Short mmCIF file of the C-alpha atoms (twelve columns), coordinates in Angstrom:
data_MODEL
# 
_entry.id   MODEL 
# 
loop_
_atom_site.group_PDB 
_atom_site.id 
_atom_site.type_symbol 
_atom_site.label_atom_id 
_atom_site.label_alt_id 
_atom_site.label_comp_id 
_atom_site.label_asym_id 
_atom_site.label_seq_id 
_atom_site.Cartn_x 
_atom_site.Cartn_y 
_atom_site.Cartn_z 
_atom_site.pdbx_PDB_model_num 
ATOM 1   C CA . VAL A 1   -42.769 2.272   33.744 1 
ATOM 2   C CA . GLU A 2   -40.744 0.487   36.422 1 
ATOM 3   C CA . ASP A 3   -37.534 -1.360  35.581 1 
ATOM 4   C CA . CYS A 4   -37.865 -4.268  38.029 1 
ATOM 5   C CA . ALA A 5   -35.320 -6.539  36.374 1 
ATOM 6   C CA . GLN A 6   -33.429 -6.846  39.681 1 
ATOM 7   C CA . ALA A 7   -36.118 -5.754  42.147 1 
ATOM 8   C CA . HIS A 8   -37.939 -9.007  42.979 1 
ATOM 9   C CA . GLY A 9   -39.419 -8.573  46.463 1 
ATOM 10  C CA . ALA A 10  -37.910 -5.124  47.053 1 
ATOM 11  C CA . GLN A 11  -40.116 -2.450  48.626 1 
ATOM 12  C CA . TYR A 12  -40.509 1.324   48.376 1 
ATOM 13  C CA . LYS A 13  -42.332 3.013   51.264 1 
ATOM 14  C CA . GLY A 14  -44.104 -0.196  52.205 1 
ATOM 15  C CA . ARG A 15  -45.166 -1.091  48.673 1 
ATOM 16  C CA . HIS A 16  -43.598 -3.790  46.551 1 
ATOM 17  C CA . CYS A 17  -41.778 -2.823  43.399 1 
ATOM 18  C CA . GLY A 18  -43.897 -3.734  40.429 1 
ATOM 19  C CA . VAL A 19  -47.081 -1.991  41.604 1 
ATOM 20  C CA . LEU A 20  -45.822 1.595   41.724 1 
ATOM 21  C CA . GLY A 21  -46.225 2.638   38.095 1 
ATOM 22  C CA . ALA A 22  -48.483 2.097   35.134 1 
ATOM 23  C CA . ALA A 23  -46.497 -1.037  34.283 1 
ATOM 24  C CA . ALA A 24  -43.373 -2.884  35.400 1 
ATOM 25  C CA . ALA A 25  -40.944 -5.187  33.601 1 
ATOM 26  C CA . PHE A 26  -39.398 -8.139  35.462 1 
ATOM 27  C CA . SER A 27  -36.541 -10.336 34.315 1 
ATOM 28  C CA . PHE A 28  -36.437 -13.980 35.375 1 
ATOM 29  C CA . TYR A 29  -32.990 -14.655 33.949 1 
ATOM 30  C CA . PRO A 30  -31.357 -17.485 35.977 1 
ATOM 31  C CA . THR A 31  -29.049 -15.122 37.908 1 
ATOM 32  C CA . LYS A 32  -31.895 -12.980 39.277 1 
ATOM 33  C CA . ASN A 33  -33.257 -13.301 42.825 1 
ATOM 34  C CA . LEU A 34  -36.191 -15.113 41.215 1 
ATOM 35  C CA . GLY A 35  -34.769 -16.869 38.181 1 
ATOM 36  C CA . ALA A 36  -36.036 -19.449 35.739 1 
ATOM 37  C CA . PHE A 37  -33.856 -22.166 34.193 1 
ATOM 38  C CA . GLY A 38  -33.601 -20.123 30.985 1 
ATOM 39  C CA . ASP A 39  -34.563 -16.734 29.602 1 
ATOM 40  C CA . ALA A 40  -37.880 -15.488 30.944 1 
ATOM 41  C CA . GLY A 41  -39.618 -12.281 31.937 1 
ATOM 42  C CA . ALA A 42  -42.977 -10.674 32.624 1 
ATOM 43  C CA . VAL A 43  -44.819 -7.361  32.531 1 
ATOM 44  C CA . THR A 44  -47.181 -6.469  35.376 1 
ATOM 45  C CA . THR A 45  -49.932 -3.873  35.116 1 
ATOM 46  C CA . ASN A 46  -53.422 -3.057  36.373 1 
ATOM 47  C CA . ASP A 47  -54.274 -1.237  33.139 1 
ATOM 48  C CA . PRO A 48  -56.371 -3.433  30.799 1 
ATOM 49  C CA . GLU A 49  -55.279 -1.446  27.757 1 
ATOM 50  C CA . ILE A 50  -51.582 -1.902  28.520 1 
ATOM 51  C CA . ALA A 51  -52.143 -5.581  29.330 1 
ATOM 52  C CA . GLY A 52  -53.907 -6.152  26.034 1 
ATOM 53  C CA . ARG A 53  -51.170 -4.438  24.065 1 
ATOM 54  C CA . VAL A 54  -48.433 -6.438  25.822 1 
ATOM 55  C CA . ARG A 55  -50.265 -9.694  25.145 1 
ATOM 56  C CA . LYS A 56  -50.321 -8.832  21.452 1 
ATOM 57  C CA . LEU A 57  -46.687 -7.713  21.327 1 
ATOM 58  C CA . ARG A 58  -45.451 -10.947 22.949 1 
ATOM 59  C CA . ASN A 59  -46.968 -13.025 20.129 1 
ATOM 60  C CA . TYR A 60  -46.146 -11.251 16.866 1 
ATOM 61  C CA . GLY A 61  -48.861 -8.649  17.411 1 
ATOM 62  C CA . GLU A 62  -51.566 -11.304 17.165 1 
ATOM 63  C CA . GLU A 63  -55.014 -10.505 18.562 1 
ATOM 64  C CA . ARG A 64  -56.513 -13.833 17.563 1 
ATOM 65  C CA . ARG A 65  -55.086 -16.720 15.594 1 
ATOM 66  C CA . TYR A 66  -53.633 -15.553 12.251 1 
ATOM 67  C CA . TYR A 67  -54.901 -11.997 12.819 1 
ATOM 68  C CA . HIS A 68  -52.096 -9.493  13.547 1 
ATOM 69  C CA . LEU A 69  -52.795 -5.889  14.542 1 
ATOM 70  C CA . MET A 70  -49.212 -4.683  15.015 1 
ATOM 71  C CA . HIS A 71  -45.586 -5.641  14.693 1 
ATOM 72  C CA . GLY A 72  -44.507 -7.880  17.542 1 
ATOM 73  C CA . ILE A 73  -42.010 -10.519 18.607 1 
ATOM 74  C CA . ASN A 74  -42.003 -14.049 19.978 1 
ATOM 75  C CA . SER A 75  -41.724 -13.332 23.701 1 
ATOM 76  C CA . ARG A 76  -44.016 -15.951 25.207 1 
ATOM 77  C CA . LEU A 77  -43.100 -17.513 28.561 1 
ATOM 78  C CA . ASP A 78  -43.164 -21.278 28.062 1 
ATOM 79  C CA . GLU A 79  -45.001 -23.559 30.492 1 
ATOM 80  C CA . MET A 80  -41.850 -25.200 31.846 1 
ATOM 81  C CA . GLN A 81  -40.284 -21.885 32.883 1 
ATOM 82  C CA . ALA A 82  -43.598 -20.747 34.367 1 
ATOM 83  C CA . ALA A 83  -43.856 -23.928 36.434 1 
ATOM 84  C CA . ILE A 84  -40.288 -23.514 37.723 1 
ATOM 85  C CA . LEU A 85  -40.921 -19.898 38.681 1 
ATOM 86  C CA . ARG A 86  -44.153 -20.811 40.449 1 
ATOM 87  C CA . VAL A 87  -42.299 -23.281 42.671 1 
ATOM 88  C CA . LYS A 88  -39.402 -20.907 43.350 1 
ATOM 89  C CA . LEU A 89  -41.667 -17.934 44.107 1 
ATOM 90  C CA . ARG A 90  -42.689 -19.387 47.473 1 
ATOM 91  C CA . HIS A 91  -39.028 -19.229 48.560 1 
ATOM 92  C CA . LEU A 92  -38.330 -15.671 47.393 1 
ATOM 93  C CA . ASP A 93  -38.948 -13.928 50.734 1 
ATOM 94  C CA . ALA A 94  -36.677 -16.330 52.604 1 
ATOM 95  C CA . TRP A 95  -33.952 -15.983 49.978 1 
ATOM 96  C CA . ASN A 96  -34.183 -12.188 50.144 1 
ATOM 97  C CA . ASP A 97  -34.050 -12.275 53.949 1 
ATOM 98  C CA . ALA A 98  -30.856 -14.326 53.713 1 
ATOM 99  C CA . ARG A 99  -29.373 -11.787 51.313 1 
ATOM 100 C CA . ARG A 100 -30.294 -8.940  53.656 1 
ATOM 101 C CA . ALA A 101 -28.632 -10.680 56.611 1 
ATOM 102 C CA . LEU A 102 -25.423 -11.199 54.624 1 
ATOM 103 C CA . ALA A 103 -25.483 -7.585  53.435 1 
ATOM 104 C CA . ALA A 104 -25.827 -6.414  57.036 1 
ATOM 105 C CA . GLN A 105 -22.838 -8.575  57.954 1 
ATOM 106 C CA . TYR A 106 -20.782 -7.023  55.152 1 
ATOM 107 C CA . ARG A 107 -21.743 -3.529  56.329 1 
ATOM 108 C CA . GLN A 108 -20.784 -4.336  59.925 1 
ATOM 109 C CA . ARG A 109 -17.417 -5.766  58.911 1 
ATOM 110 C CA . LEU A 110 -16.488 -3.203  56.247 1 
ATOM 111 C CA . ARG A 111 -17.843 0.052   57.673 1 
ATOM 112 C CA . GLU A 112 -14.398 1.152   58.910 1 
ATOM 113 C CA . THR A 113 -12.771 0.671   55.495 1 
ATOM 114 C CA . PRO A 114 -12.536 3.418   52.821 1 
ATOM 115 C CA . LEU A 115 -15.126 1.559   50.704 1 
ATOM 116 C CA . VAL A 116 -18.390 3.243   49.759 1 
ATOM 117 C CA . LEU A 117 -20.969 0.662   50.812 1 
ATOM 118 C CA . PRO A 118 -24.549 0.198   49.582 1 
ATOM 119 C CA . ASP A 119 -26.931 2.386   51.555 1 
ATOM 120 C CA . GLU A 120 -30.571 1.709   52.349 1 
ATOM 121 C CA . ALA A 121 -33.009 4.506   53.107 1 
ATOM 122 C CA . PRO A 122 -35.287 3.947   56.136 1 
ATOM 123 C CA . TRP A 123 -38.332 3.826   53.855 1 
ATOM 124 C CA . ALA A 124 -36.793 1.246   51.504 1 
ATOM 125 C CA . ARG A 125 -36.291 -2.496  51.692 1 
ATOM 126 C CA . SER A 126 -33.620 -3.758  49.331 1 
ATOM 127 C CA . ASN A 127 -33.487 -7.317  48.049 1 
ATOM 128 C CA . PHE A 128 -29.681 -6.984  47.678 1 
ATOM 129 C CA . HIS A 129 -29.547 -8.626  44.281 1 
ATOM 130 C CA . LEU A 130 -25.883 -7.580  44.329 1 
ATOM 131 C CA . TYR A 131 -23.500 -6.176  46.917 1 
ATOM 132 C CA . PRO A 132 -21.606 -3.479  44.983 1 
ATOM 133 C CA . VAL A 133 -18.895 -1.499  46.756 1 
ATOM 134 C CA . ARG A 134 -16.953 1.454   45.407 1 
ATOM 135 C CA . THR A 135 -13.286 2.400   45.596 1 
ATOM 136 C CA . PRO A 136 -10.809 4.188   43.294 1 
ATOM 137 C CA . GLU A 137 -8.609  1.125   43.876 1 
ATOM 138 C CA . ARG A 138 -11.221 -1.211  42.389 1 
ATOM 139 C CA . ASP A 139 -8.915  -3.082  40.014 1 
ATOM 140 C CA . ALA A 140 -6.192  -3.581  42.620 1 
ATOM 141 C CA . LEU A 141 -8.749  -4.816  45.161 1 
ATOM 142 C CA . ALA A 142 -10.201 -7.257  42.633 1 
ATOM 143 C CA . ASP A 143 -6.711  -8.615  41.883 1 
ATOM 144 C CA . TRP A 144 -5.935  -8.946  45.596 1 
ATOM 145 C CA . LEU A 145 -9.136  -10.874 46.258 1 
ATOM 146 C CA . LYS A 146 -8.513  -13.102 43.243 1 
ATOM 147 C CA . GLU A 147 -5.116  -14.025 44.719 1 
ATOM 148 C CA . LYS A 148 -6.990  -15.083 47.858 1 
ATOM 149 C CA . GLY A 149 -9.341  -17.287 45.838 1 
ATOM 150 C CA . ILE A 150 -12.259 -14.835 46.110 1 
ATOM 151 C CA . GLY A 151 -14.191 -14.108 42.944 1 
ATOM 152 C CA . THR A 152 -15.661 -10.682 42.247 1 
ATOM 153 C CA . LEU A 153 -17.471 -9.120  39.306 1 
ATOM 154 C CA . MET A 154 -17.467 -5.701  37.683 1 
ATOM 155 C CA . HIS A 155 -21.060 -5.124  36.669 1 
ATOM 156 C CA . TYR A 156 -21.748 -2.450  34.044 1 
ATOM 157 C CA . PRO A 157 -18.144 -1.170  33.678 1 
ATOM 158 C CA . ILE A 158 -18.976 0.959   30.615 1 
ATOM 159 C CA . PRO A 159 -21.582 3.742   30.960 1 
ATOM 160 C CA . ILE A 160 -24.347 3.909   28.382 1 
ATOM 161 C CA . HIS A 161 -23.104 7.066   26.679 1 
ATOM 162 C CA . LEU A 162 -19.760 5.389   25.920 1 
ATOM 163 C CA . GLN A 163 -21.249 2.256   24.406 1 
ATOM 164 C CA . PRO A 164 -20.528 1.891   20.675 1 
ATOM 165 C CA . ALA A 165 -24.246 1.425   20.035 1 
ATOM 166 C CA . TYR A 166 -24.815 5.070   21.024 1 
ATOM 167 C CA . ALA A 167 -21.742 6.608   19.397 1 
ATOM 168 C CA . SER A 168 -23.981 8.471   16.948 1 
ATOM 169 C CA . LEU A 169 -25.201 10.637  19.833 1 
ATOM 170 C CA . GLY A 170 -21.771 12.242  20.038 1 
ATOM 171 C CA . TRP A 171 -21.121 11.850  23.764 1 
ATOM 172 C CA . THR A 172 -17.492 11.382  24.811 1 
ATOM 173 C CA . ARG A 173 -15.701 10.615  28.070 1 
ATOM 174 C CA . GLY A 174 -16.193 13.484  30.482 1 
ATOM 175 C CA . ALA A 175 -19.764 14.189  29.399 1 
ATOM 176 C CA . PHE A 176 -21.210 12.379  32.444 1 
ATOM 177 C CA . PRO A 177 -18.398 12.265  35.006 1 
ATOM 178 C CA . VAL A 178 -20.488 10.905  37.893 1 
ATOM 179 C CA . ALA A 179 -21.668 7.918   35.843 1 
ATOM 180 C CA . GLU A 180 -18.148 7.341   34.550 1 
ATOM 181 C CA . GLN A 181 -16.682 7.408   38.048 1 
ATOM 182 C CA . ALA A 182 -19.289 4.942   39.309 1 
ATOM 183 C CA . CYS A 183 -18.499 2.563   36.452 1 
ATOM 184 C CA . ASP A 184 -14.758 2.864   37.104 1 
ATOM 185 C CA . GLU A 185 -15.015 2.245   40.855 1 
ATOM 186 C CA . THR A 186 -17.744 -0.359  41.389 1 
ATOM 187 C CA . LEU A 187 -16.958 -3.944  42.378 1 
ATOM 188 C CA . SER A 188 -19.509 -6.610  43.336 1 
ATOM 189 C CA . LEU A 189 -18.583 -8.835  46.273 1 
ATOM 190 C CA . PRO A 190 -19.987 -12.383 46.484 1 
ATOM 191 C CA . LEU A 191 -23.611 -12.478 47.644 1 
ATOM 192 C CA . TYR A 192 -26.190 -15.242 47.305 1 
ATOM 193 C CA . PRO A 193 -28.619 -16.838 49.788 1 
ATOM 194 C CA . GLU A 194 -26.521 -19.966 50.386 1 
ATOM 195 C CA . LEU A 195 -23.346 -18.010 51.169 1 
ATOM 196 C CA . ALA A 196 -22.172 -18.978 54.662 1 
ATOM 197 C CA . PRO A 197 -21.624 -16.187 57.232 1 
ATOM 198 C CA . GLU A 198 -18.194 -17.686 57.875 1 
ATOM 199 C CA . THR A 199 -17.333 -17.139 54.224 1 
ATOM 200 C CA . VAL A 200 -18.470 -13.518 54.427 1 
ATOM 201 C CA . ASP A 201 -16.099 -13.091 57.359 1 
ATOM 202 C CA . GLN A 202 -13.247 -14.530 55.291 1 
ATOM 203 C CA . ILE A 203 -14.048 -12.158 52.418 1 
ATOM 204 C CA . ALA A 204 -14.271 -9.202  54.800 1 
ATOM 205 C CA . ASP A 205 -10.956 -10.167 56.399 1 
ATOM 206 C CA . ALA A 206 -9.316  -10.130 52.969 1 
ATOM 207 C CA . VAL A 207 -10.800 -6.729  52.106 1 
ATOM 208 C CA . VAL A 208 -9.679  -5.245  55.422 1 
ATOM 209 C CA . ALA A 209 -6.190  -6.691  54.910 1 
ATOM 210 C CA . PHE A 210 -6.004  -5.042  51.479 1 
ATOM 211 C CA . PHE A 211 -6.575  -1.585  52.930 1 
ATOM 212 C CA . ASP A 212 -4.397  -2.226  55.989 1 
ATOM 213 C CA . LYS A 213 -1.391  -2.800  53.724 1 
ATOM 214 C CA . ARG A 214 -1.888  0.408   51.706 1 
# 
């Protein structure tokens, strides 16, 4: 099962994400590369059995009206959100191309800094939903950029094993040091299709200045 919540239009070895496994789950939350105006999502599959089960699960397990075969939920995509997504879908490739161009600009400008930058394998094509960079000085860099009027975000700052919801599993800090380090060091720089290249240069200048003063 593919988690494609942030993979709209991305490719793996020439194939689009969403067709690689038995099924794939997409999120169309408004902040995604392809977002509705409210909560929305979809499951893609070529397996009729999986498709039939998902159709039941999305509507309280109902096979036909008032006839329920399993426990389910109300997870139907309403017509308004579907119509919005249909219109926006035709722009997805262009939006992703714009993101890729901005990501390339970031890489060019920041490659001489101590930051760990997002990498892209030659057989992959990222949609750059985010532009996360890594540094042990994450918090100080975020504060510095905030002083310059540049907003950043810290996505997923707490690893799964340290979430209170999974405390019963008994994992403590130090159990997964690589995941913990990634969560402690990752900072997302601004990235969206309408972001002007001149603004990326201003952001990059501020990042470079931060490390120059260290």
